[in-house]
PDB file of C-alpha atoms in Angstrom:
ATOM      1  CA  UNK I   1     200.962 -62.586   9.438  1.00 70.00           C
ATOM      2  CA  UNK I   2     202.610 -63.870  12.697  1.00 86.00           C
ATOM      3  CA  UNK I   3     201.945 -67.354  13.979  1.00 95.00           C
ATOM      4  CA  UNK I   4     200.899 -67.189  17.624  1.00 97.00           C
ATOM      5  CA  UNK I   5     200.638 -71.033  17.873  1.00 97.00           C
ATOM      6  CA  UNK I   6     202.744 -73.577  15.956  1.00 97.00           C
ATOM      7  CA  UNK I   7     203.061 -77.099  16.827  1.00 97.00           C
ATOM      8  CA  UNK I   8     205.509 -79.652  15.164  1.00 97.00           C
ATOM      9  CA  UNK I   9     204.685 -83.408  15.474  1.00 97.00           C
ATOM     10  CA  UNK I  10     203.277 -82.857  18.913  1.00 97.00           C
ATOM     11  CA  UNK I  11     202.892 -85.880  21.006  1.00 96.00           C
ATOM     12  CA  UNK I  12     201.452 -86.704  24.508  1.00 96.00           C
ATOM     13  CA  UNK I  13     201.547 -90.124  26.003  1.00 94.00           C
ATOM     14  CA  UNK I  14     200.166 -91.422  29.288  1.00 90.00           C
ATOM     15  CA  UNK I  15     201.404 -94.604  30.749  1.00 82.00           C
ATOM     16  CA  UNK I  16     198.712 -96.783  32.236  1.00 70.00           C
ATOM     17  CA  UNK I  17     200.443 -99.895  33.593  1.00 70.00           C
ATOM     18  CA  UNK I  18     201.763-101.684  30.551  1.00 78.00           C
ATOM     19  CA  UNK I  19     199.400 -99.838  28.405  1.00 84.00           C
ATOM     20  CA  UNK I  20     200.508 -96.525  26.677  1.00 86.00           C
ATOM     21  CA  UNK I  21     197.750 -94.053  25.663  1.00 88.00           C
ATOM     22  CA  UNK I  22     198.481 -91.675  22.949  1.00 90.00           C
ATOM     23  CA  UNK I  23     196.386 -88.709  23.739  1.00 94.00           C
ATOM     24  CA  UNK I  24     198.116 -86.707  20.905  1.00 96.00           C
ATOM     25  CA  UNK I  25     199.731 -88.607  18.109  1.00 95.00           C
ATOM     26  CA  UNK I  26     201.709 -86.220  15.717  1.00 95.00           C
ATOM     27  CA  UNK I  27     199.662 -83.000  15.802  1.00 96.00           C
ATOM     28  CA  UNK I  28     200.668 -80.190  13.500  1.00 96.00           C
ATOM     29  CA  UNK I  29     198.698 -76.942  13.756  1.00 96.00           C
ATOM     30  CA  UNK I  30     199.349 -73.368  13.131  1.00 96.00           C
ATOM     31  CA  UNK I  31     197.254 -70.425  14.373  1.00 96.00           C
ATOM     32  CA  UNK I  32     197.922 -66.867  13.153  1.00 96.00           C
ATOM     33  CA  UNK I  33     197.735 -63.518  15.187  1.00 96.00           C
ATOM     34  CA  UNK I  34     194.102 -62.328  15.229  1.00 95.00           C
ATOM     35  CA  UNK I  35     192.441 -65.680  14.197  1.00 96.00           C
ATOM     36  CA  UNK I  36     189.367 -67.064  16.027  1.00 96.00           C
ATOM     37  CA  UNK I  37     189.804 -70.893  16.088  1.00 97.00           C
ATOM     38  CA  UNK I  38     187.380 -73.575  17.495  1.00 96.00           C
ATOM     39  CA  UNK I  39     188.811 -77.005  18.585  1.00 96.00           C
ATOM     40  CA  UNK I  40     186.371 -79.786  18.565  1.00 95.00           C
ATOM     41  CA  UNK I  41     186.381 -83.516  18.771  1.00 93.00           C
ATOM     42  CA  UNK I  42     184.544 -86.546  20.539  1.00 92.00           C
ATOM     43  CA  UNK I  43     185.291 -87.572  24.189  1.00 89.00           C
ATOM     44  CA  UNK I  44     189.017 -88.989  24.151  1.00 90.00           C
ATOM     45  CA  UNK I  45     189.863 -87.243  21.022  1.00 93.00           C
ATOM     46  CA  UNK I  46     192.689 -85.239  22.645  1.00 93.00           C
ATOM     47  CA  UNK I  47     191.197 -81.795  22.541  1.00 93.00           C
ATOM     48  CA  UNK I  48     191.578 -81.244  26.262  1.00 92.00           C
ATOM     49  CA  UNK I  49     195.169 -82.351  26.185  1.00 95.00           C
ATOM     50  CA  UNK I  50     195.949 -80.215  23.324  1.00 96.00           C
ATOM     51  CA  UNK I  51     194.445 -77.255  25.061  1.00 95.00           C
ATOM     52  CA  UNK I  52     196.381 -77.833  28.254  1.00 95.00           C
ATOM     53  CA  UNK I  53     199.683 -77.922  26.094  1.00 96.00           C
ATOM     54  CA  UNK I  54     198.637 -74.823  24.147  1.00 96.00           C
ATOM     55  CA  UNK I  55     197.760 -73.098  27.327  1.00 96.00           C
ATOM     56  CA  UNK I  56     201.145 -73.947  28.977  1.00 96.00           C
ATOM     57  CA  UNK I  57     199.416 -75.978  31.611  1.00 94.00           C
ATOM     58  CA  UNK I  58     201.199 -79.255  30.450  1.00 94.00           C
ATOM     59  CA  UNK I  59     204.173 -80.278  28.482  1.00 95.00           C
ATOM     60  CA  UNK I  60     204.176 -82.566  25.454  1.00 96.00           C
ATOM     61  CA  UNK I  61     206.005 -85.922  25.716  1.00 95.00           C
ATOM     62  CA  UNK I  62     207.619 -85.215  22.287  1.00 96.00           C
ATOM     63  CA  UNK I  63     207.488 -82.614  19.478  1.00 97.00           C
ATOM     64  CA  UNK I  64     207.594 -78.931  19.610  1.00 97.00           C
ATOM     65  CA  UNK I  65     205.197 -76.190  20.515  1.00 97.00           C
ATOM     66  CA  UNK I  66     206.071 -72.633  19.722  1.00 97.00           C
ATOM     67  CA  UNK I  67     204.082 -69.720  21.315  1.00 97.00           C
ATOM     68  CA  UNK I  68     204.782 -66.477  19.429  1.00 96.00           C
ATOM     69  CA  UNK I  69     207.949 -67.855  18.195  1.00 95.00           C
ATOM     70  CA  UNK I  70     209.286 -69.048  21.506  1.00 96.00           C
ATOM     71  CA  UNK I  71     209.841 -72.757  21.952  1.00 96.00           C
ATOM     72  CA  UNK I  72     208.115 -73.460  25.216  1.00 96.00           C
ATOM     73  CA  UNK I  73     208.141 -77.334  24.880  1.00 94.00           C
ATOM     74  CA  UNK I  74     210.791 -77.795  27.590  1.00 92.00           C
ATOM     75  CA  UNK I  75     210.248 -75.113  29.973  1.00 94.00           C
ATOM     76  CA  UNK I  76     209.853 -75.989  33.635  1.00 94.00           C
ATOM     77  CA  UNK I  77     206.728 -75.400  35.803  1.00 93.00           C
ATOM     78  CA  UNK I  78     207.971 -71.976  36.926  1.00 92.00           C
ATOM     79  CA  UNK I  79     208.718 -70.849  33.589  1.00 94.00           C
ATOM     80  CA  UNK I  80     205.429 -72.173  32.193  1.00 95.00           C
ATOM     81  CA  UNK I  81     203.435 -70.409  35.070  1.00 92.00           C
ATOM     82  CA  UNK I  82     205.145 -67.067  34.180  1.00 91.00           C
ATOM     83  CA  UNK I  83     204.221 -67.557  30.435  1.00 94.00           C
ATOM     84  CA  UNK I  84     200.674 -68.334  31.564  1.00 93.00           C
ATOM     85  CA  UNK I  85     200.263 -65.137  33.600  1.00 89.00           C
ATOM     86  CA  UNK I  86     201.956 -62.789  31.191  1.00 90.00           C
ATOM     87  CA  UNK I  87     200.846 -64.117  27.799  1.00 94.00           C
ATOM     88  CA  UNK I  88     197.598 -66.191  28.184  1.00 96.00           C
ATOM     89  CA  UNK I  89     194.218 -65.216  29.249  1.00 96.00           C
ATOM     90  CA  UNK I  90     191.778 -68.148  30.377  1.00 96.00           C
ATOM     91  CA  UNK I  91     188.082 -68.223  30.074  1.00 96.00           C
ATOM     92  CA  UNK I  92     186.529 -71.426  31.827  1.00 93.00           C
ATOM     93  CA  UNK I  93     183.167 -73.018  31.670  1.00 91.00           C
ATOM     94  CA  UNK I  94     182.526 -72.666  35.231  1.00 91.00           C
ATOM     95  CA  UNK I  95     183.932 -69.078  35.409  1.00 93.00           C
ATOM     96  CA  UNK I  96     186.138 -69.859  38.391  1.00 93.00           C
ATOM     97  CA  UNK I  97     185.442 -66.589  40.267  1.00 95.00           C
ATOM     98  CA  UNK I  98     185.941 -66.063  43.977  1.00 94.00           C
ATOM     99  CA  UNK I  99     182.406 -65.804  45.299  1.00 91.00           C
ATOM    100  CA  UNK I 100     182.987 -63.398  48.069  1.00 92.00           C
ATOM    101  CA  UNK I 101     185.105 -60.888  46.032  1.00 95.00           C
ATOM    102  CA  UNK I 102     183.864 -57.977  43.815  1.00 97.00           C
ATOM    103  CA  UNK I 103     184.007 -58.332  40.059  1.00 97.00           C
ATOM    104  CA  UNK I 104     186.656 -55.569  40.128  1.00 97.00           C
ATOM    105  CA  UNK I 105     188.741 -57.698  42.633  1.00 96.00           C
ATOM    106  CA  UNK I 106     188.299 -60.925  40.649  1.00 96.00           C
ATOM    107  CA  UNK I 107     189.568 -59.077  37.475  1.00 97.00           C
ATOM    108  CA  UNK I 108     192.550 -57.810  39.455  1.00 95.00           C
ATOM    109  CA  UNK I 109     193.722 -61.211  40.435  1.00 91.00           C
ATOM    110  CA  UNK I 110     196.183 -61.903  37.553  1.00 91.00           C
ATOM    111  CA  UNK I 111     197.839 -58.613  38.148  1.00 90.00           C
ATOM    112  CA  UNK I 112     198.608 -59.589  41.696  1.00 83.00           C
ATOM    113  CA  UNK I 113     201.182 -62.333  40.373  1.00 76.00           C
ATOM    114  CA  UNK I 114     203.098 -59.643  38.355  1.00 71.00           C
ATOM    115  CA  UNK I 115     206.481 -58.622  39.263  1.00 65.00           C
ATOM    116  CA  UNK I 116     206.329 -56.865  42.765  1.00 61.00           C
ATOM    117  CA  UNK I 117     206.056 -53.021  42.554  1.00 65.00           C
ATOM    118  CA  UNK I 118     205.334 -53.148  38.785  1.00 77.00           C
ATOM    119  CA  UNK I 119     201.801 -51.729  39.073  1.00 84.00           C
ATOM    120  CA  UNK I 120     200.424 -49.443  42.059  1.00 87.00           C
ATOM    121  CA  UNK I 121     197.065 -50.603  43.583  1.00 88.00           C
ATOM    122  CA  UNK I 122     195.473 -47.575  41.765  1.00 92.00           C
ATOM    123  CA  UNK I 123     197.055 -48.732  38.368  1.00 92.00           C
ATOM    124  CA  UNK I 124     195.714 -52.320  39.049  1.00 93.00           C
ATOM    125  CA  UNK I 125     192.207 -51.157  39.749  1.00 94.00           C
ATOM    126  CA  UNK I 126     192.214 -48.734  36.600  1.00 96.00           C
ATOM    127  CA  UNK I 127     193.348 -51.660  34.463  1.00 95.00           C
ATOM    128  CA  UNK I 128     190.670 -53.915  35.962  1.00 96.00           C
ATOM    129  CA  UNK I 129     187.830 -51.444  35.589  1.00 97.00           C
ATOM    130  CA  UNK I 130     188.975 -50.779  31.826  1.00 96.00           C
ATOM    131  CA  UNK I 131     188.729 -54.590  31.260  1.00 96.00           C
ATOM    132  CA  UNK I 132     185.148 -54.747  32.670  1.00 97.00           C
ATOM    133  CA  UNK I 133     184.083 -51.717  30.712  1.00 96.00           C
ATOM    134  CA  UNK I 134     185.417 -53.645  27.636  1.00 94.00           C
ATOM    135  CA  UNK I 135     182.797 -56.236  28.208  1.00 95.00           C
ATOM    136  CA  UNK I 136     179.841 -54.006  29.264  1.00 94.00           C
ATOM    137  CA  UNK I 137     180.258 -54.458  33.028  1.00 95.00           C
ATOM    138  CA  UNK I 138     181.874 -51.164  34.205  1.00 95.00           C
ATOM    139  CA  UNK I 139     178.641 -50.445  36.272  1.00 95.00           C
ATOM    140  CA  UNK I 140     179.052 -53.901  37.977  1.00 96.00           C
ATOM    141  CA  UNK I 141     182.474 -53.519  39.478  1.00 96.00           C
ATOM    142  CA  UNK I 142     181.419 -53.526  42.924  1.00 97.00           C
ATOM    143  CA  UNK I 143     179.088 -56.539  42.692  1.00 97.00           C
ATOM    144  CA  UNK I 144     180.023 -59.968  44.045  1.00 97.00           C
ATOM    145  CA  UNK I 145     179.576 -62.886  41.653  1.00 96.00           C
ATOM    146  CA  UNK I 146     176.410 -64.184  43.501  1.00 95.00           C
ATOM    147  CA  UNK I 147     174.827 -60.838  42.606  1.00 96.00           C
ATOM    148  CA  UNK I 148     175.344 -61.371  38.935  1.00 96.00           C
ATOM    149  CA  UNK I 149     173.632 -63.527  36.194  1.00 95.00           C
ATOM    150  CA  UNK I 150     175.516 -66.422  34.570  1.00 95.00           C
ATOM    151  CA  UNK I 151     176.245 -64.399  31.554  1.00 96.00           C
ATOM    152  CA  UNK I 152     177.539 -61.465  33.720  1.00 96.00           C
ATOM    153  CA  UNK I 153     179.861 -63.790  35.523  1.00 96.00           C
ATOM    154  CA  UNK I 154     181.217 -65.075  32.332  1.00 96.00           C
ATOM    155  CA  UNK I 155     181.794 -61.428  31.217  1.00 96.00           C
ATOM    156  CA  UNK I 156     183.730 -60.900  34.388  1.00 97.00           C
ATOM    157  CA  UNK I 157     185.970 -63.989  33.515  1.00 97.00           C
ATOM    158  CA  UNK I 158     186.589 -62.598  30.129  1.00 97.00           C
ATOM    159  CA  UNK I 159     187.461 -59.282  31.566  1.00 97.00           C
ATOM    160  CA  UNK I 160     189.915 -61.207  34.010  1.00 97.00           C
ATOM    161  CA  UNK I 161     191.370 -62.861  30.782  1.00 96.00           C
ATOM    162  CA  UNK I 162     191.967 -59.527  29.226  1.00 95.00           C
ATOM    163  CA  UNK I 163     193.368 -57.692  32.059  1.00 95.00           C
ATOM    164  CA  UNK I 164     196.956 -58.460  31.316  1.00 92.00           C
ATOM    165  CA  UNK I 165     196.553 -57.702  27.837  1.00 93.00           C
ATOM    166  CA  UNK I 166     197.585 -61.380  26.663  1.00 95.00           C
ATOM    167  CA  UNK I 167     198.861 -62.452  23.128  1.00 96.00           C
ATOM    168  CA  UNK I 168     196.311 -65.478  23.376  1.00 97.00           C
ATOM    169  CA  UNK I 169     192.904 -66.005  24.831  1.00 97.00           C
ATOM    170  CA  UNK I 170     192.042 -69.687  25.687  1.00 97.00           C
ATOM    171  CA  UNK I 171     188.271 -70.280  26.023  1.00 96.00           C
ATOM    172  CA  UNK I 172     187.365 -73.782  27.334  1.00 94.00           C
ATOM    173  CA  UNK I 173     183.682 -74.419  26.631  1.00 94.00           C
ATOM    174  CA  UNK I 174     182.710 -70.726  27.489  1.00 95.00           C
ATOM    175  CA  UNK I 175     179.019 -71.089  26.897  1.00 94.00           C
ATOM    176  CA  UNK I 176     178.652 -74.664  28.376  1.00 91.00           C
ATOM    177  CA  UNK I 177     176.985 -73.398  31.572  1.00 91.00           C
ATOM    178  CA  UNK I 178     174.666 -70.833  29.952  1.00 93.00           C
ATOM    179  CA  UNK I 179     171.369 -71.037  28.118  1.00 93.00           C
ATOM    180  CA  UNK I 180     171.183 -70.546  24.446  1.00 92.00           C
ATOM    181  CA  UNK I 181     170.364 -66.857  24.488  1.00 94.00           C
ATOM    182  CA  UNK I 182     173.172 -65.957  26.995  1.00 95.00           C
ATOM    183  CA  UNK I 183     175.614 -68.161  25.184  1.00 94.00           C
ATOM    184  CA  UNK I 184     174.956 -66.193  21.979  1.00 93.00           C
ATOM    185  CA  UNK I 185     175.559 -62.927  23.841  1.00 94.00           C
ATOM    186  CA  UNK I 186     178.886 -64.381  25.152  1.00 95.00           C
ATOM    187  CA  UNK I 187     179.806 -65.326  21.726  1.00 95.00           C
ATOM    188  CA  UNK I 188     179.087 -61.821  20.613  1.00 95.00           C
ATOM    189  CA  UNK I 189     181.386 -60.466  23.168  1.00 95.00           C
ATOM    190  CA  UNK I 190     184.161 -62.852  21.912  1.00 96.00           C
ATOM    191  CA  UNK I 191     183.336 -61.955  18.312  1.00 95.00           C
ATOM    192  CA  UNK I 192     183.889 -58.323  19.295  1.00 94.00           C
ATOM    193  CA  UNK I 193     187.215 -59.017  20.923  1.00 94.00           C
ATOM    194  CA  UNK I 194     188.256 -60.926  17.953  1.00 95.00           C
ATOM    195  CA  UNK I 195     187.299 -57.992  15.721  1.00 94.00           C
ATOM    196  CA  UNK I 196     189.687 -55.881  17.847  1.00 94.00           C
ATOM    197  CA  UNK I 197     192.464 -58.170  16.915  1.00 94.00           C
ATOM    198  CA  UNK I 198     192.445 -60.672  19.697  1.00 95.00           C
ATOM    199  CA  UNK I 199     193.711 -64.280  19.106  1.00 97.00           C
ATOM    200  CA  UNK I 200     191.232 -66.677  20.526  1.00 97.00           C
ATOM    201  CA  UNK I 201     191.367 -70.522  20.730  1.00 97.00           C
ATOM    202  CA  UNK I 202     188.133 -72.071  22.030  1.00 96.00           C
ATOM    203  CA  UNK I 203     187.234 -75.570  22.849  1.00 95.00           C
ATOM    204  CA  UNK I 204     183.544 -76.378  22.184  1.00 93.00           C
ATOM    205  CA  UNK I 205     181.244 -79.401  21.494  1.00 90.00           C
ATOM    206  CA  UNK I 206     178.503 -77.334  20.049  1.00 90.00           C
ATOM    207  CA  UNK I 207     178.735 -77.007  16.277  1.00 91.00           C
ATOM    208  CA  UNK I 208     176.534 -73.913  15.965  1.00 90.00           C
ATOM    209  CA  UNK I 209     179.031 -72.303  18.500  1.00 91.00           C
ATOM    210  CA  UNK I 210     182.096 -73.461  16.455  1.00 92.00           C
ATOM    211  CA  UNK I 211     180.366 -72.119  13.221  1.00 90.00           C
ATOM    212  CA  UNK I 212     180.750 -68.609  14.583  1.00 91.00           C
ATOM    213  CA  UNK I 213     184.619 -68.792  14.558  1.00 94.00           C
ATOM    214  CA  UNK I 214     186.755 -68.443  11.569  1.00 92.00           C
ATOM    215  CA  UNK I 215     188.116 -71.959  11.582  1.00 94.00           C
ATOM    216  CA  UNK I 216     187.440 -75.286  13.134  1.00 95.00           C
ATOM    217  CA  UNK I 217     190.075 -77.896  14.052  1.00 95.00           C
ATOM    218  CA  UNK I 218     188.560 -81.350  14.640  1.00 95.00           C
ATOM    219  CA  UNK I 219     190.707 -84.042  16.579  1.00 95.00           C
ATOM    220  CA  UNK I 220     189.952 -87.754  16.456  1.00 95.00           C
ATOM    221  CA  UNK I 221     192.055 -90.300  18.220  1.00 94.00           C
ATOM    222  CA  UNK I 222     194.832 -87.720  19.088  1.00 94.00           C
ATOM    223  CA  UNK I 223     195.075 -86.675  15.401  1.00 95.00           C
ATOM    224  CA  UNK I 224     193.837 -83.635  13.386  1.00 94.00           C
ATOM    225  CA  UNK I 225     191.051 -85.137  11.626  1.00 88.00           C
ATOM    226  CA  UNK I 226     190.032 -82.117   9.533  1.00 79.00           C
ATOM    227  CA  UNK I 227     190.237 -78.329   9.289  1.00 80.00           C
ATOM    228  CA  UNK I 228     187.218 -76.337   8.416  1.00 76.00           C
ATOM    229  CA  UNK I 229     187.649 -72.672   7.256  1.00 75.00           C
ATOM    230  CA  UNK I 230     184.556 -70.406   7.073  1.00 63.00           C
ATOM    231  CA  UNK I 231     184.065 -69.389   3.589  1.00 46.00           C
ATOM    232  CA  UNK I 232     183.123 -65.628   2.677  1.00 40.00           C
ATOM    233  CA  UNK I 233     179.827 -67.051   1.565  1.00 37.00           C
ATOM    234  CA  UNK I 234     179.077 -68.682   4.917  1.00 47.00           C
ATOM    235  CA  UNK I 235     180.122 -65.605   6.759  1.00 44.00           C
ATOM    236  CA  UNK I 236     177.367 -63.597   5.027  1.00 38.00           C
TER     237      UNK I 236
END
């Protein structure tokens, strides 16, 4: 099986005057293609820093990060932006949708930043509609976010994350702004995507949400504290 994420002695240090804060302190993880993994940890554990590096939003101070076999540790901002757009889909706690733009247009946004002329407007619309249909919102394509429920807004955000057919989906507290029932519905959507072979890495502080994934990586003080793998018995 192909490793989508592999880190080697990953470190991230922030300078605060004469004090050095080690947000990540020698993190070694590997996530295979098709895995659904939760990242957990208390406040200040380094999980947000790890997710920023995995999502190519930041670079490590030291160590290596390989995304689908490519060393992206030392890429510049322009190169990282290209990787994010072409290979990573993001799902945020606050949805991050444009309020006065239809669901279809919101989902189309990542396609706008592709190479000019690579897709016609009709092709972009078709891809965006297919992504909305994949999350059960094909009939809400023309609705603005303020006409949708919280769960529907998050489905739009998931469709937007899918539209470029990324190799990795990053979900940052995707149920954090939802009630329990709606949160479970969103997790069912993510489970279905995982069942179709998608690789998903999710930050969550909710143990019951993490239990739905295959594996949990817990960080404490910038280090991997433990990894929990869901057993076949637990999955029943």
